[in-house]
Short mmCIF file of C-alpha atoms in Angstrom, two decimals:
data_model
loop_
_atom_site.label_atom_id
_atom_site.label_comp_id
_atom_site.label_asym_id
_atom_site.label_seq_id
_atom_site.Cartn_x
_atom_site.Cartn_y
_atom_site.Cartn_z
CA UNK A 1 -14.12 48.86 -83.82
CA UNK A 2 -10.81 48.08 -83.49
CA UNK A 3 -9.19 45.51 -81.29
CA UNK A 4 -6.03 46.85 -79.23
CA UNK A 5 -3.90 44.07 -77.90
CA UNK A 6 -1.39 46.38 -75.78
CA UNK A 7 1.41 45.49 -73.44
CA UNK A 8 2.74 48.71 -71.74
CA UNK A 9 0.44 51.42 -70.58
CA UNK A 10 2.55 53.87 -72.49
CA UNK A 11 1.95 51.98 -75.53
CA UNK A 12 -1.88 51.80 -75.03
CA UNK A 13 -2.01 55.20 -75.00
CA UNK A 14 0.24 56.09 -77.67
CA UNK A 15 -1.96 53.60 -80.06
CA UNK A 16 -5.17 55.19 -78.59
CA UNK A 17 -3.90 58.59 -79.24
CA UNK A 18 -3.40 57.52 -82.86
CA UNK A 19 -6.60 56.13 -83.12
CA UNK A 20 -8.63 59.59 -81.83
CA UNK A 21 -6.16 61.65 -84.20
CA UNK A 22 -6.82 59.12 -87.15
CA UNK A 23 -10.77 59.59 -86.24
CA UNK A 24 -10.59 63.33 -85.85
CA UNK A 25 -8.79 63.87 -89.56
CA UNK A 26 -11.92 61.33 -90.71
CA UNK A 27 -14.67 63.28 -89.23
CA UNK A 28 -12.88 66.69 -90.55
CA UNK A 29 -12.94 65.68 -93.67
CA UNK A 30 -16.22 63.58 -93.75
CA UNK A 31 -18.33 66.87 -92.76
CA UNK A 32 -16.55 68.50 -95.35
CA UNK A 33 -17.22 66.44 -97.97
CA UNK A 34 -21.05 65.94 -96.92
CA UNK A 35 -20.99 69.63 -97.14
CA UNK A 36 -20.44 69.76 -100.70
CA UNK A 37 -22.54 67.09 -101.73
CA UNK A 38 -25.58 68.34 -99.60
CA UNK A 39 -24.75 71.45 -101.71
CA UNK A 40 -24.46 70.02 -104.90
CA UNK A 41 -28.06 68.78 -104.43
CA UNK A 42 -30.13 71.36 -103.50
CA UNK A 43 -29.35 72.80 -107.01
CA UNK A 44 -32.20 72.41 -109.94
CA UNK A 45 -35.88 72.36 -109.64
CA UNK A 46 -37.47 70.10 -107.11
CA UNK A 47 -40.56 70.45 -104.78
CA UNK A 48 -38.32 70.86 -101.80
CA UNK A 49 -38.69 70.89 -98.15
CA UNK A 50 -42.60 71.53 -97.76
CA UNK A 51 -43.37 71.99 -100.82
CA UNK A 52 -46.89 70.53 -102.22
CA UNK A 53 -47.84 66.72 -102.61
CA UNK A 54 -49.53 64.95 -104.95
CA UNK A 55 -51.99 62.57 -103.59
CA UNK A 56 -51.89 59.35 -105.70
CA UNK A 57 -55.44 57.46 -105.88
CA UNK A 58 -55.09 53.70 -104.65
CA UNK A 59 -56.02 51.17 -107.06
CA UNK A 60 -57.79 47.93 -105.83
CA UNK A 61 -56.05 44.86 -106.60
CA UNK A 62 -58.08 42.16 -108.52
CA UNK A 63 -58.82 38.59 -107.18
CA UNK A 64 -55.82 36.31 -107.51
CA UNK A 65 -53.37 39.56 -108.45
CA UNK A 66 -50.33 39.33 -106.48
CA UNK A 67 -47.51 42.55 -106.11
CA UNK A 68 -45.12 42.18 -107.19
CA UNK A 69 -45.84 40.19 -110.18
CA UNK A 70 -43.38 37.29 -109.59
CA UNK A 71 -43.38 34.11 -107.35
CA UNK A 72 -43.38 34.65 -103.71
CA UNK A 73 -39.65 33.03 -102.74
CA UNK A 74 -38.39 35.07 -105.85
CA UNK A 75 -35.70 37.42 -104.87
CA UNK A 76 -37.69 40.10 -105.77
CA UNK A 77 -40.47 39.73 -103.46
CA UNK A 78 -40.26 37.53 -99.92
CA UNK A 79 -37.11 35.27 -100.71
CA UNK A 80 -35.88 31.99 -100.37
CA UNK A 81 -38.06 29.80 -97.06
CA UNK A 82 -35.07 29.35 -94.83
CA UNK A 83 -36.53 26.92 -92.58
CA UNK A 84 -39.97 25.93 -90.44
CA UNK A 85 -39.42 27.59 -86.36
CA UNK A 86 -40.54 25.69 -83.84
CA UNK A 87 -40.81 26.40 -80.26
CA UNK A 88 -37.80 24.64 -79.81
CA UNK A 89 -35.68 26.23 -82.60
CA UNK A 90 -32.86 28.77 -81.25
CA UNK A 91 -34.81 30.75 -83.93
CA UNK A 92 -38.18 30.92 -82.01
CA UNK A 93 -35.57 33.36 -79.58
CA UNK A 94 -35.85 36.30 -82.61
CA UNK A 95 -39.66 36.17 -83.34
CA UNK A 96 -41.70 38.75 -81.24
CA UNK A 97 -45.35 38.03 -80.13
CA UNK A 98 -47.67 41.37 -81.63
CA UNK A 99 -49.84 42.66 -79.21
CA UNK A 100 -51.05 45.61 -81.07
CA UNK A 101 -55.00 46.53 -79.61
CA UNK A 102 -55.75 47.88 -83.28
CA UNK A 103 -54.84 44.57 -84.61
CA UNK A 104 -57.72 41.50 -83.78
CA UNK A 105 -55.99 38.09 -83.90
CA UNK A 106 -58.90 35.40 -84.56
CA UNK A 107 -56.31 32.65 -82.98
CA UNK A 108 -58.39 29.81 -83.72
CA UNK A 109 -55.55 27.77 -81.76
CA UNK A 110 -56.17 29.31 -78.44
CA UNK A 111 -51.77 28.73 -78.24
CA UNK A 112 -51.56 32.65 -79.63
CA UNK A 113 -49.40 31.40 -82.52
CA UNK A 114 -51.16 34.09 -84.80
CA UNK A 115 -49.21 37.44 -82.75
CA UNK A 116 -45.99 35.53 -83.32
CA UNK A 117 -43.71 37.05 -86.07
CA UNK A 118 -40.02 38.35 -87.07
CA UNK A 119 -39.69 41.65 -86.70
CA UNK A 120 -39.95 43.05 -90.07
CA UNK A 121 -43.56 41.36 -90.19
CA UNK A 122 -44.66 42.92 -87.06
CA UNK A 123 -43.53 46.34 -88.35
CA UNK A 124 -45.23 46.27 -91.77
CA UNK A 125 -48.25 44.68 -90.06
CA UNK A 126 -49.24 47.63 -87.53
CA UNK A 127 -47.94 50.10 -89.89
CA UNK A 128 -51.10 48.29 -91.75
CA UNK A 129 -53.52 48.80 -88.76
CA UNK A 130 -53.20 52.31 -88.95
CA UNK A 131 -54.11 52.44 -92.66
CA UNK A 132 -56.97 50.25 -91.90
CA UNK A 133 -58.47 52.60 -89.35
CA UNK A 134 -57.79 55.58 -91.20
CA UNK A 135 -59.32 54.02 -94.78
CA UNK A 136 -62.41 52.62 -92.66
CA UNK A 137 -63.08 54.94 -89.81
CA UNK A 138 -64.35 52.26 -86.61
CA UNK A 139 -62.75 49.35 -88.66
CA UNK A 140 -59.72 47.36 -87.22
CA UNK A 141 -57.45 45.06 -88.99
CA UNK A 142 -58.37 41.18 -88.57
CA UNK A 143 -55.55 38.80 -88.65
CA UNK A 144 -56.93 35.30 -89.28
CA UNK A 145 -53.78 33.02 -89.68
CA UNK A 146 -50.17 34.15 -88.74
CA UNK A 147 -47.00 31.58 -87.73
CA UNK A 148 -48.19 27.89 -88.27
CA UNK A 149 -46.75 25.45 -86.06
CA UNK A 150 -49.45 22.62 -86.47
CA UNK A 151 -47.95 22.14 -90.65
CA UNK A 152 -51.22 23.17 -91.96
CA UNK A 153 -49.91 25.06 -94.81
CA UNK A 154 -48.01 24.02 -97.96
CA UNK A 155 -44.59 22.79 -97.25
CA UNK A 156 -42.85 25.96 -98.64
CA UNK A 157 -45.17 28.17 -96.63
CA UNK A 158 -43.44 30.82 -94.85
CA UNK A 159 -45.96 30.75 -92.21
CA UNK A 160 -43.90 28.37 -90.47
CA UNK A 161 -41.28 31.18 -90.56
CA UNK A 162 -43.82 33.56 -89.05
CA UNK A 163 -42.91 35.60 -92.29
CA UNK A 164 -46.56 35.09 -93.36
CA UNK A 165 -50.30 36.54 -92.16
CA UNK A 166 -53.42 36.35 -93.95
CA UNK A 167 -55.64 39.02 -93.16
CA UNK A 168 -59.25 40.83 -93.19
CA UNK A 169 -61.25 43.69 -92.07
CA UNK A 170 -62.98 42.91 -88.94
CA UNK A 171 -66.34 43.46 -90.23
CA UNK A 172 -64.97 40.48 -93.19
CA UNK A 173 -67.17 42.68 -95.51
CA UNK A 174 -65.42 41.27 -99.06
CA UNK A 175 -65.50 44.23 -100.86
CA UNK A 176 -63.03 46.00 -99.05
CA UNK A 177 -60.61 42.87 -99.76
CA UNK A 178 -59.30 44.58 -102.81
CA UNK A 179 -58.42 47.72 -101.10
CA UNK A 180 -57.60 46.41 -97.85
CA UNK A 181 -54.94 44.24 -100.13
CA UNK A 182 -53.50 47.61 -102.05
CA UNK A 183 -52.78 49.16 -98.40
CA UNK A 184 -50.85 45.95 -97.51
CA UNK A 185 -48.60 46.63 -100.57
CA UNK A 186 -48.44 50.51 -99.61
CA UNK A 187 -47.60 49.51 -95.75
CA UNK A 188 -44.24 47.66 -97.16
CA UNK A 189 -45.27 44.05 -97.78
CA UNK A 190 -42.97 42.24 -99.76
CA UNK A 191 -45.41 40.30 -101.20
CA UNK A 192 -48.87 40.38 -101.29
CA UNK A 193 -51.75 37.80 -102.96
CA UNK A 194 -55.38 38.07 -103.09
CA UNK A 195 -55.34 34.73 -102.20
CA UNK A 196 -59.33 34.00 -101.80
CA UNK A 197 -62.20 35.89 -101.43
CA UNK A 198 -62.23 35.87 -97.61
CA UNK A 199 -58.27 37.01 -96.93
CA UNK A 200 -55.71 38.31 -98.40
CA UNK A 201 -52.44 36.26 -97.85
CA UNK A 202 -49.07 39.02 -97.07
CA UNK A 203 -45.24 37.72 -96.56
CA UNK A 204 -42.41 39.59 -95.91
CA UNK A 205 -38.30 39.23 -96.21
CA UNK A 206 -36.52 37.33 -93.69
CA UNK A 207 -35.06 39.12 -91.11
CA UNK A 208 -31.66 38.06 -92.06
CA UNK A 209 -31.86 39.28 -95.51
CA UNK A 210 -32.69 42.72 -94.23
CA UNK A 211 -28.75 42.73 -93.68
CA UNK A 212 -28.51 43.17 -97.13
CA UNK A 213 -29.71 46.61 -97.12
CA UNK A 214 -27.22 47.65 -94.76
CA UNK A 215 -24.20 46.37 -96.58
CA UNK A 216 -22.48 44.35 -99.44
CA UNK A 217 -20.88 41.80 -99.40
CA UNK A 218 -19.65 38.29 -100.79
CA UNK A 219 -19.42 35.43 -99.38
CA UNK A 220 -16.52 33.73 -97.39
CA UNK A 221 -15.29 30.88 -100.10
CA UNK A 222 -15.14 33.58 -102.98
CA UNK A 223 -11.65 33.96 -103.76
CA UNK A 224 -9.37 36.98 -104.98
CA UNK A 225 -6.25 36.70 -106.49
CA UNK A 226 -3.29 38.50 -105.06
CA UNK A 227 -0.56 40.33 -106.40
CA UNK A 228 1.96 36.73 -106.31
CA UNK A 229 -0.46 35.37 -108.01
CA UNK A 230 -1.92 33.06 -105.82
CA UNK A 231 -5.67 32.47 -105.31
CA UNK A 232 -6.43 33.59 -101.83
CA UNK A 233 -10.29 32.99 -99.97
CA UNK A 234 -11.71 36.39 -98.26
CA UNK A 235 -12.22 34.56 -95.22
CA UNK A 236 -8.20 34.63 -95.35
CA UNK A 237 -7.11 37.69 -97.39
CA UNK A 238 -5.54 40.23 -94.63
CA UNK A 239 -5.48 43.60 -94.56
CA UNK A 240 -2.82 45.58 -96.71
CA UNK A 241 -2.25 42.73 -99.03
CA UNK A 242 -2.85 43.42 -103.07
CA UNK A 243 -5.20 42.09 -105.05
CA UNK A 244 -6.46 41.97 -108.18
CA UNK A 245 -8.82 45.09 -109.22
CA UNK A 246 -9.99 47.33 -111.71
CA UNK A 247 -8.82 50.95 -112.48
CA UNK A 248 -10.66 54.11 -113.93
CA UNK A 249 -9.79 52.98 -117.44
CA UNK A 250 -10.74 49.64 -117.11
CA UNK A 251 -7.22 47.98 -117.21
CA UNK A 252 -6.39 45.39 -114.26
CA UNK A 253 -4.41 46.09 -111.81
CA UNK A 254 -3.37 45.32 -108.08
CA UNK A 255 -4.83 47.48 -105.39
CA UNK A 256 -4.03 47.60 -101.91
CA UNK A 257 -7.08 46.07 -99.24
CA UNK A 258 -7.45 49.26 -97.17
CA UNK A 259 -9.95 47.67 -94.75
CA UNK A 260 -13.17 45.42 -94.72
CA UNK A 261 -15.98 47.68 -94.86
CA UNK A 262 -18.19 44.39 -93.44
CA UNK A 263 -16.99 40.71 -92.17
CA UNK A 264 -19.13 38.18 -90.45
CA UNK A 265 -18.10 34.81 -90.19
CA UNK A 266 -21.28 33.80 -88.69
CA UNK A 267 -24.15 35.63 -90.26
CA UNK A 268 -26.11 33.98 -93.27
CA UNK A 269 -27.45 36.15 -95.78
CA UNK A 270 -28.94 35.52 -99.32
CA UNK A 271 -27.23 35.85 -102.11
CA UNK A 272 -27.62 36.39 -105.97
CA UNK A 273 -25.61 33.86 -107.68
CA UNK A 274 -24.64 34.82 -111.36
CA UNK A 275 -23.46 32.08 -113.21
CA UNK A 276 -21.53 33.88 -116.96
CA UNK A 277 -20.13 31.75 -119.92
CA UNK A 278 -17.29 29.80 -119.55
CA UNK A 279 -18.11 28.76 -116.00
CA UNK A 280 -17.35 31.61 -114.16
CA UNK A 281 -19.31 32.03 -111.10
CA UNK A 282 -20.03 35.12 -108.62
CA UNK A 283 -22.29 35.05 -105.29
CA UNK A 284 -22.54 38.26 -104.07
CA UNK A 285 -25.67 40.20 -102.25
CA UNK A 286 -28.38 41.61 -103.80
CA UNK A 287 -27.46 45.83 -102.69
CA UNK A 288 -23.65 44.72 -104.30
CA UNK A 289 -22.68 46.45 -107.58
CA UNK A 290 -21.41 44.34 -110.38
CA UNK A 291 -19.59 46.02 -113.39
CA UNK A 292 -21.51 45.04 -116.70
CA UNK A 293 -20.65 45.54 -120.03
CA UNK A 294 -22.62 47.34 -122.71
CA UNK A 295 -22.28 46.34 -125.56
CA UNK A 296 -23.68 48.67 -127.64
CA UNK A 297 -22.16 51.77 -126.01
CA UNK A 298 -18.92 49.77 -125.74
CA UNK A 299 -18.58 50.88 -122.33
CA UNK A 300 -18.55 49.29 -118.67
CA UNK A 301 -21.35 50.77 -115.79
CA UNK A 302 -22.20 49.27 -112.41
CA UNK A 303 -25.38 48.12 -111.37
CA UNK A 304 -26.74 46.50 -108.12
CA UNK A 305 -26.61 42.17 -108.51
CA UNK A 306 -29.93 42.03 -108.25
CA UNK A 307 -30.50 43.95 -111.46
CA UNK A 308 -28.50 41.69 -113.10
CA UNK A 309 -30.29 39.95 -115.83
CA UNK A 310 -29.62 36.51 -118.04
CA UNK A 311 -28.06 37.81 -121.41
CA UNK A 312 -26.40 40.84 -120.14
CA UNK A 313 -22.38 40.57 -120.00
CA UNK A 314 -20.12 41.05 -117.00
CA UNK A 315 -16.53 40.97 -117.02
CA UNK A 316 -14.44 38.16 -116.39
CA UNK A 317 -10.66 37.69 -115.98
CA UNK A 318 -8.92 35.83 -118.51
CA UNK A 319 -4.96 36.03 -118.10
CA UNK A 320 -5.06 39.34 -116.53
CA UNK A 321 -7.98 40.88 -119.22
CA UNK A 322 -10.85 42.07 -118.47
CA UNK A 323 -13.11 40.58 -121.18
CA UNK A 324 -16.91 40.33 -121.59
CA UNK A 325 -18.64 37.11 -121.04
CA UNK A 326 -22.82 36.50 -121.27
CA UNK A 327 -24.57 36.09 -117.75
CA UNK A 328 -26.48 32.01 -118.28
CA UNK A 329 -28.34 32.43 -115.39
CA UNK A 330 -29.01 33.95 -112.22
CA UNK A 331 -30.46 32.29 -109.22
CA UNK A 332 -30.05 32.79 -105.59
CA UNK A 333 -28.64 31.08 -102.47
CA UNK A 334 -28.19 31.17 -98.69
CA UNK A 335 -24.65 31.21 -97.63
CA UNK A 336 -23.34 31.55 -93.69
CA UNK A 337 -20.16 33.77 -93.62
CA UNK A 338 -19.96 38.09 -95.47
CA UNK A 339 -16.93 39.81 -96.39
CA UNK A 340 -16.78 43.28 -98.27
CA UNK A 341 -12.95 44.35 -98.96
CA UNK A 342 -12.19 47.83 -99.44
CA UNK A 343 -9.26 48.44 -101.98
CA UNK A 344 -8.05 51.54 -102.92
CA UNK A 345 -9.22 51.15 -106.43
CA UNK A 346 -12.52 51.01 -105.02
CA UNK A 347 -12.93 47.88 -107.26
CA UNK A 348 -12.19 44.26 -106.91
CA UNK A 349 -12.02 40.79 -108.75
CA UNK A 350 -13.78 38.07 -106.77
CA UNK A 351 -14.05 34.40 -108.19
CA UNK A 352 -12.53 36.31 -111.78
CA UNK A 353 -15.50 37.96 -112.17
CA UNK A 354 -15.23 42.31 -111.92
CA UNK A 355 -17.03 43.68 -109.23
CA UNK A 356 -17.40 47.09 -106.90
CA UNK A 357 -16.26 47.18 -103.20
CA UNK A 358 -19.76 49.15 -103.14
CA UNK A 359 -23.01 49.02 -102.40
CA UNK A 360 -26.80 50.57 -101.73
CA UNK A 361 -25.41 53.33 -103.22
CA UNK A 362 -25.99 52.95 -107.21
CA UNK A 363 -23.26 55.37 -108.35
CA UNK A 364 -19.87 54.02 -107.74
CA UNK A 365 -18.40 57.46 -108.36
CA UNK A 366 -20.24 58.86 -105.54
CA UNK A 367 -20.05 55.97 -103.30
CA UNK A 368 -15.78 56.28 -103.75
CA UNK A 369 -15.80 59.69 -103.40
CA UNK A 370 -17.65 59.17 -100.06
CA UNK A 371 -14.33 57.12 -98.76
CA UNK A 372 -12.00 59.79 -99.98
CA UNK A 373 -11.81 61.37 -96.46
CA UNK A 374 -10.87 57.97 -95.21
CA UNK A 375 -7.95 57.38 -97.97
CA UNK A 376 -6.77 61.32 -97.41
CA UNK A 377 -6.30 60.35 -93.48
CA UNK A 378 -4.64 57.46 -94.27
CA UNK A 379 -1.93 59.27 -96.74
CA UNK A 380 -2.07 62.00 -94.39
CA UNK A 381 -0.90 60.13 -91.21
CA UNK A 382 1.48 58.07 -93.19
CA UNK A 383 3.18 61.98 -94.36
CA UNK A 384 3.40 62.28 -90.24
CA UNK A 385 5.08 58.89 -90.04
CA UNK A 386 2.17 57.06 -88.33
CA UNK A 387 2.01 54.92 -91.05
CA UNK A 388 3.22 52.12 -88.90
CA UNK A 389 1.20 52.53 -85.84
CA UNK A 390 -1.94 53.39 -87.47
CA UNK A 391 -1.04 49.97 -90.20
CA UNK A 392 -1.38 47.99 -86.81
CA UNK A 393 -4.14 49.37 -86.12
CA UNK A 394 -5.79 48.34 -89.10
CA UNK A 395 -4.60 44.87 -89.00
CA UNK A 396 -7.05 43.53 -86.44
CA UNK A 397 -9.74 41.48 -88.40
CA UNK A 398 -13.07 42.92 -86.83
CA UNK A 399 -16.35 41.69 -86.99
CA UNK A 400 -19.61 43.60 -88.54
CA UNK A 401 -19.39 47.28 -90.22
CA UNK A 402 -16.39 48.81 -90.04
CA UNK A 403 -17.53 52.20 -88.62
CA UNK A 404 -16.67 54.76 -91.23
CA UNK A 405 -18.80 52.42 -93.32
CA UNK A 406 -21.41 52.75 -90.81
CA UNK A 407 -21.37 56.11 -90.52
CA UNK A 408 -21.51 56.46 -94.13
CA UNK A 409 -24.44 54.11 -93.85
CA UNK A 410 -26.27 56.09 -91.59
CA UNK A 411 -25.84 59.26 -93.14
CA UNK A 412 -26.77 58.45 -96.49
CA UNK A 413 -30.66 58.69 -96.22
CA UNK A 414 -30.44 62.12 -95.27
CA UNK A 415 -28.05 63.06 -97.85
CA UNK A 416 -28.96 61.76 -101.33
CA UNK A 417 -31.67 61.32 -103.27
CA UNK A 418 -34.24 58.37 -102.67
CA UNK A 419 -33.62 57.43 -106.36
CA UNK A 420 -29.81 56.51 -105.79
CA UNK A 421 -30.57 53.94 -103.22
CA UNK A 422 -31.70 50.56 -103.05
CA UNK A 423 -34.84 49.34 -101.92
#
């Protein structure tokens, strides 16, 4: 929220009226607007609200198939290892021991190392059990190697990370090892391996890159350029400076920082790095939308950075143009410090490359429509001459979601369609 540094008790209260007016205009016109998007989709045909299902049959996975079909630490399936956790390691603090009774743990150790595991593990993991009991009625789900602190895995192995289990039925019957490894991939695994014919090996995302799913953002040493001119890092740029953005038709042009929808100067997330001709660089994460160019259409659409591929073109900066360049490559990278500026353009240049302020959200329309009730408040108070009361407000550099982000955030599961999110 915001941080109110006041002096006089009339003064507090004068700001903290402004504040619950400024909020009460937001949420007005918020509800409003949901209003005519929840309306806007529950036009056409669809199966709707209890409607039937289809049940989908559940194919087996072969030995030595892994889903999805790239390399574990790919972005698209566990990520980058970010480091073995020891006992001693601050980290060990965010692991959580799993003592599910519909889960067996063979803990060959006797130190119950195999129940410890981040969070997102332990959640896919009983979601598992279930499915286990259900497919094999008096079955349970047995885990037989979980978070490794004795180094008996490959050095990469996320094990150490206890981001890793290798599991089994408990009756280690190994022809239910093909199906036993599908309902891993339907419980939410990232990855999943039929690793040998007596386990199946699963991962999952760190914990810390789940972050990326609630926001966008780039990183702190990604610069923008502002309206003197000068080159200017995020971790500096201030609210209601200008900087260098993109309008409806494409042009540049300088656009006003309304507010940072997310800053952390202490989080590390991952991050796609795109790396474009002529040296032009761009680390943003994965949810972010990045405006590429088609060239066959001749046109400009945004898609999130993780779609992103080598050959496609993005548009750089040169001299105040927005002109095409070819993506080289595209790797990734972990970075400590997040920073998503909101302009009023909805749009911003970072490190010269063109970019959304969006993200999870893959329609930029949509997603700036969603922050119109935020930049009608804002024009609306400034008509009432709060405009420099409610600017101070705004100046305080807060840390995490700004919460008309996070509202937006919460709500948007419930109001559009799976398909426009990102997963």
């Amino acid at each position: 929220m915001f941080n109110l540094v006041c002096s006089g008790s009339s003064f507090c209260s004068r700001k903290r009226n402004v504040l619950n007016t400024q909020r009460k205009y937001f949420t007005m016109l918020l509800i409003f607007l949901l209003y005519i998007v929840a309306q806007v989709q529950s036009c056409g045909p669809g199966r709707g609200i209890g409607g039937p299902r289809r049940t989908r049959k559940l194919l087996p996975l072969v030995f030595k198939q892994h889903v999805p079909n790239v390399s574990e630490n790919s972005l698209g399936a566990s990520g980058m290892q970010e480091g073995p956790i020891s006992r001693n390691d601050s980290k060990f603090r965010n692991l959580e021991t799993n003592y599910n009774k519909d889960i067996i743990f063979k803990d060959e150790e006797g130190t119950g190392a195999d129940r410890v595991m981040t969070q997102r593990c332990k959640e896919k993991l009983n979601i598992l059990a279930v499915s286990v009991m259900n497919q094999w009625p008096g079955l349970r789900l047995l885990v037989t190697e979980g978070w490794d602190e004795d180094h008996m895995h490959a050095r990469d192995s996320l094990h150490y990370e206890g981001r890793a289990v290798d599991i089994m039925t408990s009756d280690k019957d190994r022809s239910k090892i093909g199906m036993l490894a599908r309902l891993a991939v339907e419980a939410g695994f990232d990855w999943v391996f039929y690793e040998s014919r007596s386990h199946i090996h699963c991962s999952v995302k760190s914990d810390s890159s789940q972050s990326n799913h609630a926001s966008g953002c780039f990183t702190g040493d990604s610069t923008v350029q502002t309206a003197d001119g000068e080159k200017r890092k995020l971790s500096e740029l201030k609210i209601g400076e200008k900087v260098l953005s993109v309008d409806s038709a494409g042009n540049a042009i300088y656009s006003e920082v309304m507010l940072f929808m997310d800053r952390d100067t202490h989080q590390s997330r991952e991050f796609v790095h795109i790396e474009a001709d002529g040296g032009s660089q761009l680390s943003v994460t994965p949810a972010h939308l990045v405006m590429v160019w088609q060239m066959l259409l001749g046109e400009t659409r945004f898609i999130f950075a993780d779609r992103v591929q080598e050959g496609d073109y993005i548009l750089v900066n040169i001299n105040n143009n927005l002109e095409p360049r070819k993506v080289l490559r595209i790797s990734t990278k972990l970075s400590r410090g997040v920073y998503a500026p909101l302009t009023l353009e909805g749009t911003v240049v970072v490190d010269s490359i063109a970019a959304s302020c969006y993200a999870l959200i893959d329609s930029q329309k949509v997603a700036h429509l969603s922050f119109l009730p935020y930049r009608m408040a804002q024009k609306f108070m400034n008509l009432f001459k709060f405009s420099s009361q409610s600017h101070s407000l705004s100046l305080p550099r807060h840390e995490g979601i700004h919460w008309f982000a996070k509202t937006l955030y919460t709500m948007k599961d419930y109001i559009l369609p799976s398909e426009w999110l990102y997963h």
